[in-house]
Coordinates of C-alpha atoms and ligand atoms in Angstrom, one line a residue:
X20 CA 2.5 17.4 -11.5
X21 CA 3.9 18.8 -8.2
X22 CA 2.8 16.7 -5.2
X23 CA 0.6 18.6 -2.9
X24 CA 2.1 19.7 0.4
X25 CA 0.5 19.2 3.7
X26 CA 1.2 19.7 7.3
X27 CA 2.6 16.3 8.3
X28 CA 2.3 17.0 12.0
X29 CA -1.4 17.7 11.6
X30 CA -1.9 14.3 10.0
X31 CA 0.4 12.4 12.2
X32 CA -1.9 9.8 13.9
X33 CA -1.1 7.6 16.7
X34 CA -1.4 3.9 15.7
X35 CA -2.8 3.2 19.1
X36 CA -5.6 5.8 18.6
X37 CA -6.3 4.3 15.1
X38 CA -6.6 0.8 16.7
X39 CA -8.8 2.0 19.5
X40 CA -11.3 4.1 17.5
X41 CA -11.5 2.5 14.0
X42 CA -15.1 2.1 12.9
X43 CA -14.7 -1.7 13.4
X44 CA -14.0 -3.8 16.4
X45 CA -10.6 -5.5 16.9
X46 CA -9.8 -8.3 19.3
X47 CA -6.9 -10.6 19.8
X48 CA -7.6 -13.9 21.5
X49 CA -5.6 -16.8 22.7
X50 CA -6.1 -20.0 20.7
X51 CA -8.8 -21.1 23.3
X52 CA -10.7 -17.9 22.7
X53 CA -9.6 -16.0 25.8
X54 CA -9.6 -12.2 25.2
X55 CA -6.0 -10.8 25.2
X56 CA -6.7 -7.4 23.6
X57 CA -9.8 -5.5 22.6
X58 CA -10.3 -2.0 21.1
X59 CA -12.5 0.8 22.4
X60 CA -15.0 0.6 19.5
X61 CA -16.0 -3.0 20.4
X62 CA -16.3 -2.0 24.1
X63 CA -18.5 0.9 23.1
X64 CA -20.7 -1.3 20.9
X65 CA -21.1 -4.1 23.5
X66 CA -21.1 -2.0 26.8
X67 CA -18.4 -4.1 28.4
X68 CA -15.5 -2.7 30.4
X69 CA -12.0 -3.8 29.3
X70 CA -11.5 -5.6 32.6
X71 CA -14.7 -7.6 32.1
X72 CA -13.2 -9.3 29.1
X73 CA -9.4 -9.4 29.2
X74 CA -8.1 -12.6 30.7
X75 CA -11.4 -13.7 32.1
X76 CA -13.9 -14.2 29.2
X77 CA -13.5 -16.1 25.9
X78 CA -14.9 -14.8 22.6
X79 CA -17.4 -17.7 22.5
X80 CA -18.8 -16.6 25.9
X81 CA -20.2 -13.6 24.1
X82 CA -22.1 -15.8 21.6
X83 CA -25.7 -17.1 21.6
X84 CA -26.2 -20.8 22.2
X85 CA -26.5 -21.4 18.4
X86 CA -23.5 -19.2 17.8
X87 CA -21.4 -21.2 20.4
X88 CA -22.3 -24.4 18.6
X89 CA -21.4 -22.9 15.2
X90 CA -18.2 -21.5 16.6
X91 CA -17.1 -24.9 18.0
X92 CA -18.2 -27.0 15.0
X93 CA -17.4 -24.8 12.1
X94 CA -15.6 -21.5 12.8
X95 CA -12.8 -22.8 15.1
X96 CA -11.9 -25.9 13.0
X97 CA -12.0 -23.8 9.8
X98 CA -9.7 -21.2 11.3
X99 CA -7.4 -23.9 12.4
X100 CA -7.3 -25.6 9.1
X101 CA -7.2 -22.6 6.8
X102 CA -5.5 -20.1 9.0
X103 CA -8.2 -17.5 8.1
X104 CA -12.0 -17.2 8.1
X105 CA -13.9 -14.4 6.4
X106 CA -17.2 -12.5 7.1
X107 CA -19.1 -15.0 9.2
X108 CA -22.3 -13.7 10.7
X109 CA -22.7 -14.0 14.5
X110 CA -24.8 -12.2 17.2
X111 CA -22.8 -10.9 20.1
X112 CA -24.5 -10.8 23.5
X113 CA -23.9 -7.2 24.9
X114 CA -23.5 -6.3 28.5
X115 CA -27.2 -5.4 28.8
X116 CA -28.3 -8.7 27.3
X117 CA -29.2 -7.3 23.9
X118 CA -27.8 -8.9 20.8
X119 CA -25.6 -7.2 18.3
X120 CA -25.5 -8.6 14.8
X121 CA -21.9 -8.7 13.5
X122 CA -19.7 -10.0 10.7
X123 CA -16.4 -11.3 11.8
X124 CA -13.1 -12.2 10.0
X125 CA -10.2 -13.9 11.8
X126 CA -6.7 -14.8 11.1
X127 CA -4.6 -17.2 13.2
X128 CA -1.0 -16.3 14.0
X129 CA 1.4 -19.4 14.4
X130 CA 5.0 -19.9 15.4
X131 CA 7.6 -21.4 13.2
X132 CA 6.5 -24.9 14.1
X133 CA 2.9 -24.1 13.1
X134 CA 1.6 -24.0 16.7
X135 CA -1.2 -21.5 17.1
X136 CA -0.2 -18.4 19.1
X137 CA -3.2 -16.1 19.0
X138 CA -6.2 -15.1 16.7
X139 CA -6.7 -11.7 15.4
X140 CA -10.3 -10.8 14.7
X141 CA -12.0 -7.9 13.0
X142 CA -15.6 -7.3 13.8
X143 CA -18.1 -5.3 11.6
X144 CA -21.3 -4.0 13.0
X145 CA -24.0 -5.5 10.8
X146 CA -27.1 -4.0 12.5
X147 CA -28.0 -1.9 9.4
X148 CA -27.3 -4.7 7.0
X149 CA -29.3 -7.2 9.0
X150 CA -32.2 -4.7 9.3
X151 CA -32.0 -4.2 5.5
X152 CA -32.0 -8.0 4.9
X153 CA -35.0 -8.3 7.2
X154 CA -36.8 -5.6 5.3
X155 CA -36.0 -7.3 2.0
X156 CA -37.2 -10.6 3.3
X157 CA -40.4 -9.0 4.5
X158 CA -41.0 -7.2 1.2
X159 CA -40.4 -10.5 -0.6
X160 CA -42.8 -12.3 1.6
X161 CA -45.4 -9.6 1.0
X162 CA -44.9 -9.8 -2.8
X163 CA -45.3 -13.6 -2.7
X164 CA -48.5 -13.2 -0.7
X165 CA -49.8 -10.7 -3.1
X166 CA -49.0 -13.0 -6.1
X167 CA -50.7 -15.9 -4.3
X168 CA -53.8 -13.8 -3.6
X169 CA -53.9 -12.6 -7.2
X170 CA -53.7 -16.2 -8.4
X171 CA -56.3 -17.3 -6.0
X172 CA -58.6 -14.4 -7.1
X173 CA -58.0 -15.3 -10.7
X174 CA -58.9 -18.9 -10.1
X175 CA -62.0 -18.1 -8.0
X176 CA -63.3 -15.4 -10.3
X177 CA -62.9 -17.3 -13.5
X178 CA -64.6 -20.4 -11.9
X179 CA -67.4 -18.4 -10.5
X180 CA -68.0 -16.3 -13.7
X181 CA -68.1 -19.4 -15.9
X182 CA -71.4 -20.8 -14.5
X183 CA -73.6 -17.8 -15.0
X184 CA -72.0 -17.0 -18.3
X185 CA -72.7 -20.5 -19.7
X186 CA -76.3 -20.3 -18.5
X187 CA -76.8 -16.8 -20.2
X188 CA -75.2 -18.1 -23.4
X189 CA -77.3 -21.3 -23.4
X190 CA -80.6 -19.5 -22.8
X191 CA -79.9 -16.7 -25.3
X192 CA -79.1 -19.3 -28.0
X193 CA -82.4 -21.1 -27.1
X194 CA -84.3 -17.8 -27.3
X195 CA -82.7 -17.0 -30.6
X196 CA -83.7 -20.4 -32.1
X197 CA -87.3 -19.9 -30.9
X198 CA -87.5 -16.4 -32.2
X199 CA -86.2 -17.4 -35.6
X200 CA -88.6 -20.4 -35.7
X201 CA -91.7 -18.5 -34.5
X202 CA -90.7 -15.2 -36.1
X203 CA -92.1 -13.3 -33.1
X204 CA -89.5 -10.5 -33.0
X205 CA -88.6 -7.7 -35.4
X206 CA -85.3 -7.8 -37.3
X207 CA -83.9 -5.1 -35.0
X208 CA -84.6 -7.1 -31.9
X209 CA -83.2 -10.3 -33.5
X210 CA -80.1 -8.3 -34.2
X211 CA -79.9 -7.3 -30.5
X212 CA -80.1 -10.9 -29.5
X213 CA -77.3 -11.7 -31.9
X214 CA -75.1 -8.9 -30.4
X215 CA -75.8 -10.2 -26.9
X216 CA -74.8 -13.7 -27.9
X217 CA -71.6 -12.5 -29.7
X218 CA -70.6 -10.3 -26.7
X219 CA -71.3 -13.1 -24.2
X220 CA -69.2 -15.4 -26.4
X221 CA -66.4 -12.9 -26.2
X222 CA -66.7 -12.7 -22.4
X223 CA -66.8 -16.4 -22.2
X224 CA -63.6 -16.7 -24.2
X225 CA -61.9 -14.2 -21.8
X226 CA -63.0 -16.1 -18.8
X227 CA -61.8 -19.4 -20.3
X228 CA -58.5 -17.7 -20.9
X229 CA -58.2 -16.6 -17.3
X230 CA -59.2 -20.1 -16.2
X231 CA -56.4 -21.6 -18.4
X232 CA -53.9 -19.2 -16.8
X233 CA -54.9 -20.3 -13.4
X234 CA -54.7 -24.0 -14.5
X235 CA -51.2 -23.4 -15.9
X236 CA -50.1 -21.6 -12.7
X237 CA -51.3 -24.5 -10.6
X238 CA -49.9 -27.1 -13.0
X239 CA -53.4 -28.4 -13.7
X240 CA -53.4 -27.9 -17.5
X241 CA -53.8 -31.5 -18.5
X242 CA -53.1 -32.8 -22.0
X243 CA -54.7 -35.9 -23.4
X244 CA -52.6 -38.3 -25.4
X245 CA -54.6 -39.4 -28.5
X246 CA -53.5 -39.7 -32.1
X247 CA -54.3 -36.4 -33.9
X248 CA -53.8 -35.8 -37.6
X249 CA -52.5 -32.2 -37.7
X250 CA -53.3 -31.9 -41.5
X251 CA -57.0 -32.9 -40.9
X252 CA -57.3 -30.7 -37.8
X253 CA -55.8 -27.6 -39.5
X254 CA -58.0 -28.2 -42.6
X255 CA -61.1 -28.4 -40.5
X256 CA -60.3 -25.3 -38.5
X257 CA -59.7 -23.2 -41.6
X258 CA -62.9 -24.5 -43.2
X259 CA -64.8 -23.5 -40.2
X260 CA -63.2 -20.0 -39.9
X261 CA -63.4 -19.2 -43.6
X262 CA -67.3 -18.7 -43.7
X263 CA -67.1 -16.2 -40.8
X264 CA -64.8 -13.9 -42.9
X265 CA -66.6 -11.9 -45.5
X266 CA -63.8 -10.3 -47.4
X267 CA -60.7 -12.3 -46.5
X268 CA -59.3 -15.6 -47.6
X269 CA -57.2 -18.0 -45.7
X270 CA -55.1 -20.3 -47.8
X271 CA -53.7 -23.6 -46.8
X272 CA -50.4 -24.9 -48.1
X273 CA -50.0 -28.5 -47.1
X274 CA -47.7 -30.9 -49.0
X275 CA -48.4 -33.8 -46.5
X276 CA -51.3 -36.2 -46.7
X277 CA -51.2 -36.9 -43.0
X278 CA -49.1 -35.9 -40.0
X279 CA -50.1 -37.8 -36.9
X280 CA -48.9 -36.7 -33.5
X281 CA -49.9 -37.8 -30.0
X282 CA -51.8 -35.0 -28.3
X283 CA -55.0 -33.3 -27.2
X284 CA -57.1 -32.4 -30.1
X285 CA -59.2 -29.8 -28.3
X286 CA -56.1 -28.0 -26.9
X287 CA -54.3 -28.1 -30.2
X288 CA -57.4 -26.7 -31.9
X289 CA -57.3 -23.9 -29.3
X290 CA -53.7 -23.2 -30.2
X291 CA -54.2 -23.1 -34.0
X292 CA -57.4 -21.1 -33.6
X293 CA -55.6 -18.5 -31.5
X294 CA -52.8 -18.0 -34.1
X295 CA -55.3 -17.8 -37.0
X296 CA -57.6 -15.4 -35.1
X297 CA -54.6 -13.2 -34.2
X298 CA -53.6 -13.2 -37.9
X299 CA -57.1 -12.0 -38.8
X300 CA -57.2 -9.5 -35.9
X301 CA -53.9 -7.9 -36.6
X302 CA -54.1 -7.6 -40.4
X303 CA -56.5 -5.8 -42.7
X304 CA -58.7 -6.3 -45.7
X305 CA -56.7 -7.7 -48.7
X306 CA -53.8 -8.9 -46.5
X307 CA -53.0 -12.6 -47.2
X308 CA -53.2 -15.2 -44.5
X309 CA -51.5 -18.5 -45.2
X310 CA -51.4 -21.6 -43.0
X311 CA -48.6 -23.9 -44.1
X312 CA -48.2 -27.5 -42.8
X313 CA -44.8 -29.1 -43.5
X314 CA -42.3 -31.6 -42.1
X315 CA -39.0 -30.8 -40.5
X316 CA -37.2 -34.0 -39.5
X317 CA -39.2 -35.8 -36.9
X318 CA -41.5 -32.7 -36.4
X319 CA -44.5 -31.3 -38.1
X320 CA -44.5 -27.5 -38.6
X321 CA -47.5 -25.4 -38.7
X322 CA -46.8 -21.8 -39.8
X323 CA -49.5 -19.1 -39.7
X324 CA -48.4 -16.0 -41.7
X325 CA -50.1 -12.7 -42.2
X326 CA -49.3 -9.4 -43.8
X327 CA -50.6 -7.3 -41.0
X328 CA -49.2 -4.7 -38.6
X329 CA -46.3 -6.9 -37.5
X330 CA -44.6 -6.8 -34.1
X331 CA -42.0 -4.3 -33.0
X332 CA -38.6 -6.0 -32.6
X333 CA -38.3 -4.9 -29.0
X334 CA -41.6 -6.7 -28.2
X335 CA -40.6 -10.1 -29.7
X336 CA -38.9 -11.4 -26.6
X337 CA -41.9 -10.7 -24.3
X338 CA -44.6 -11.8 -26.6
X339 CA -45.3 -15.1 -24.9
X340 CA -45.5 -13.6 -21.4
X341 CA -48.9 -13.5 -19.9
X342 CA -50.9 -10.3 -20.2
X343 CA -48.3 -8.8 -22.6
X344 CA -49.4 -6.8 -25.6
X345 CA -47.1 -5.0 -28.0
X346 CA -47.6 -1.2 -28.1
X347 CA -48.5 -1.1 -31.8
X348 CA -51.8 -3.0 -31.2
X349 CA -53.5 0.4 -30.7
X350 CA -53.3 0.9 -34.5
X351 CA -55.8 -1.8 -35.1
X352 CA -58.0 -0.9 -32.1
X353 CA -58.6 -4.5 -31.2
X354 CA -59.2 -5.5 -27.7
X355 CA -57.4 -8.4 -26.0
X356 CA -56.0 -9.5 -22.7
X357 CA -52.6 -10.7 -23.9
X358 CA -53.4 -14.3 -22.7
X359 CA -53.7 -16.2 -26.0
X360 CA -50.0 -16.6 -26.9
X361 CA -49.0 -17.4 -23.3
X362 CA -51.5 -20.3 -23.3
X363 CA -50.6 -21.4 -26.8
X364 CA -46.9 -21.7 -25.7
X365 CA -47.9 -23.8 -22.7
X366 CA -50.0 -26.1 -24.8
X367 CA -47.3 -26.5 -27.4
X368 CA -44.6 -27.2 -24.7
X369 CA -46.9 -29.8 -23.0
X370 CA -46.9 -31.6 -26.3
X371 CA -43.1 -31.5 -26.3
X372 CA -43.1 -28.9 -29.1
X373 CA -41.9 -25.3 -29.5
X374 CA -43.2 -22.1 -31.0
X375 CA -41.3 -19.4 -32.8
X376 CA -42.2 -16.0 -34.2
X377 CA -40.7 -14.0 -37.0
X378 CA -42.0 -10.5 -37.7
X379 CA -41.3 -7.2 -39.4
X380 CA -43.2 -4.3 -38.1
X381 CA -45.6 -3.0 -40.7
X382 CA -45.0 -6.0 -43.0
X383 CA -46.4 -9.0 -41.2
X384 CA -45.8 -11.9 -38.9
X385 CA -45.3 -15.7 -39.0
X386 CA -45.9 -17.9 -35.9
X387 CA -44.6 -21.4 -36.3
X388 CA -45.4 -24.4 -34.2
X389 CA -43.1 -27.4 -34.2
X390 CA -44.7 -30.6 -32.8
X391 CA -43.0 -34.0 -32.5
X392 CA -44.5 -36.6 -34.8
X393 CA -45.8 -39.8 -33.3
X394 CA -43.3 -42.7 -33.3
X395 CA -43.8 -44.7 -36.5
X396 CA -46.5 -42.2 -37.4
X397 CA -48.0 -42.1 -40.7
X398 CA -46.4 -39.2 -42.5
X399 CA -47.5 -39.3 -46.1
X400 CA -46.6 -36.9 -48.8
X401 CA -49.1 -36.1 -51.5
Ligands
ADP147 P1 -54.2 -10.5 -27.4 O1 -54.3 -10.7 -28.9 O2 -55.5 -10.8 -26.7 O3 -53.6 -9.2 -27.1 P2 -52.2 -12.7 -27.5 O4 -51.6 -13.3 -26.3 O5 -52.9 -13.6 -28.5 O6 -53.2 -11.6 -26.8 O7 -51.1 -11.8 -28.2 C1 -50.2 -11.1 -27.5 C2 -49.7 -9.9 -28.3 O8 -48.9 -10.4 -29.4 C3 -50.8 -9.1 -29.0 O9 -51.4 -8.1 -28.1 C4 -50.0 -8.4 -30.1 O10 -49.3 -7.4 -29.6 C5 -49.1 -9.5 -30.5 N1 -49.5 -10.3 -31.7 C6 -50.0 -11.6 -31.6 N2 -50.2 -12.1 -32.9 C7 -50.0 -11.1 -33.7 C8 -50.0 -10.9 -35.1 N3 -50.4 -11.9 -35.9 N4 -49.6 -9.8 -35.7 C9 -49.2 -8.8 -34.9 N5 -49.1 -8.8 -33.5 C10 -49.5 -10.0 -32.9

């Protein structure tokens, strides 16, 4: 391609003009910092006259007290050692006393014997950048405060809601027992009481979930260390859940006689319950649910499988984040807060274990917990 022609005279620039009016400041200083040369841009930024600086002031005279200390203890020795220093932040004190945030880079010129002759320094105006950094810091602080307030609210609300809820639930259960015993209400009213109890129970579970989250956030989710036989625990949970399902069956597949781990029975029950209740919630009539207990090396594995709606692949990596729900849950029209799996993961990890998920959307899911077996534990095969 033909090179483009241009009017060379028009573009001819004087090097002096370039030096004076570049969009950055240039100075040359003697090794002790005394100004030997300064360009117009820096004079414009700082408000000094050339005669104020040349031969009479040193670069460090334009620095704040902190800047002076940093210059003497870090900047000058580094420049001397390395011959160059890049993008160091300083505040220059201007002629009117105001401070100008700058970034400076220096190189040291030396003679053949290595003796320093002078320093050449380029100065970038960092006002915009510093302002931007300040705004970022402010925004970050505000975000942290908002998070802190949210956590505080969560903790306060869940604590405060628990007391009246427990009282409502307790009193409704008492009333229900009396009504059944004395047969004083119609079947319709008894059903109403039952609905109130069920819904209060649901509310209570949600509040307990929020309470767990606030405990996790503040590092207060405590785990007891007692011997727990996972086979017995899983068997009991399934036996308790089964009668609440009218048209579904949960099968257990356990080849072990016992699998003892050190842990917190109540918290482990909560974790297994959660996985089993999810399997029920997110599958339909006729879909099989299987709970399999097996051994893998020094771990006991509990896998809860269902043939339900499954989980979209894109959602798998976020499933254990708090308040996360995959977007296919609408299909089943089941409510939830997206707290359960987050809490399950924390419980499992506090037991030194892990949780994994495998799923195909539309086909079903398997959640597997791996928990370390107690040292010298009884692990008996049938
Ligand atoms: P919730 O069930 O209250 O939404 P969880 O934390 O227990 O909260 O579950 C988070 C999300 O993981 C659910 O909203 C759902 O998208 C997905 N999920 C969990 N278990 C299953 C399952 N067995 N089948 C399909 N999706 C599931």
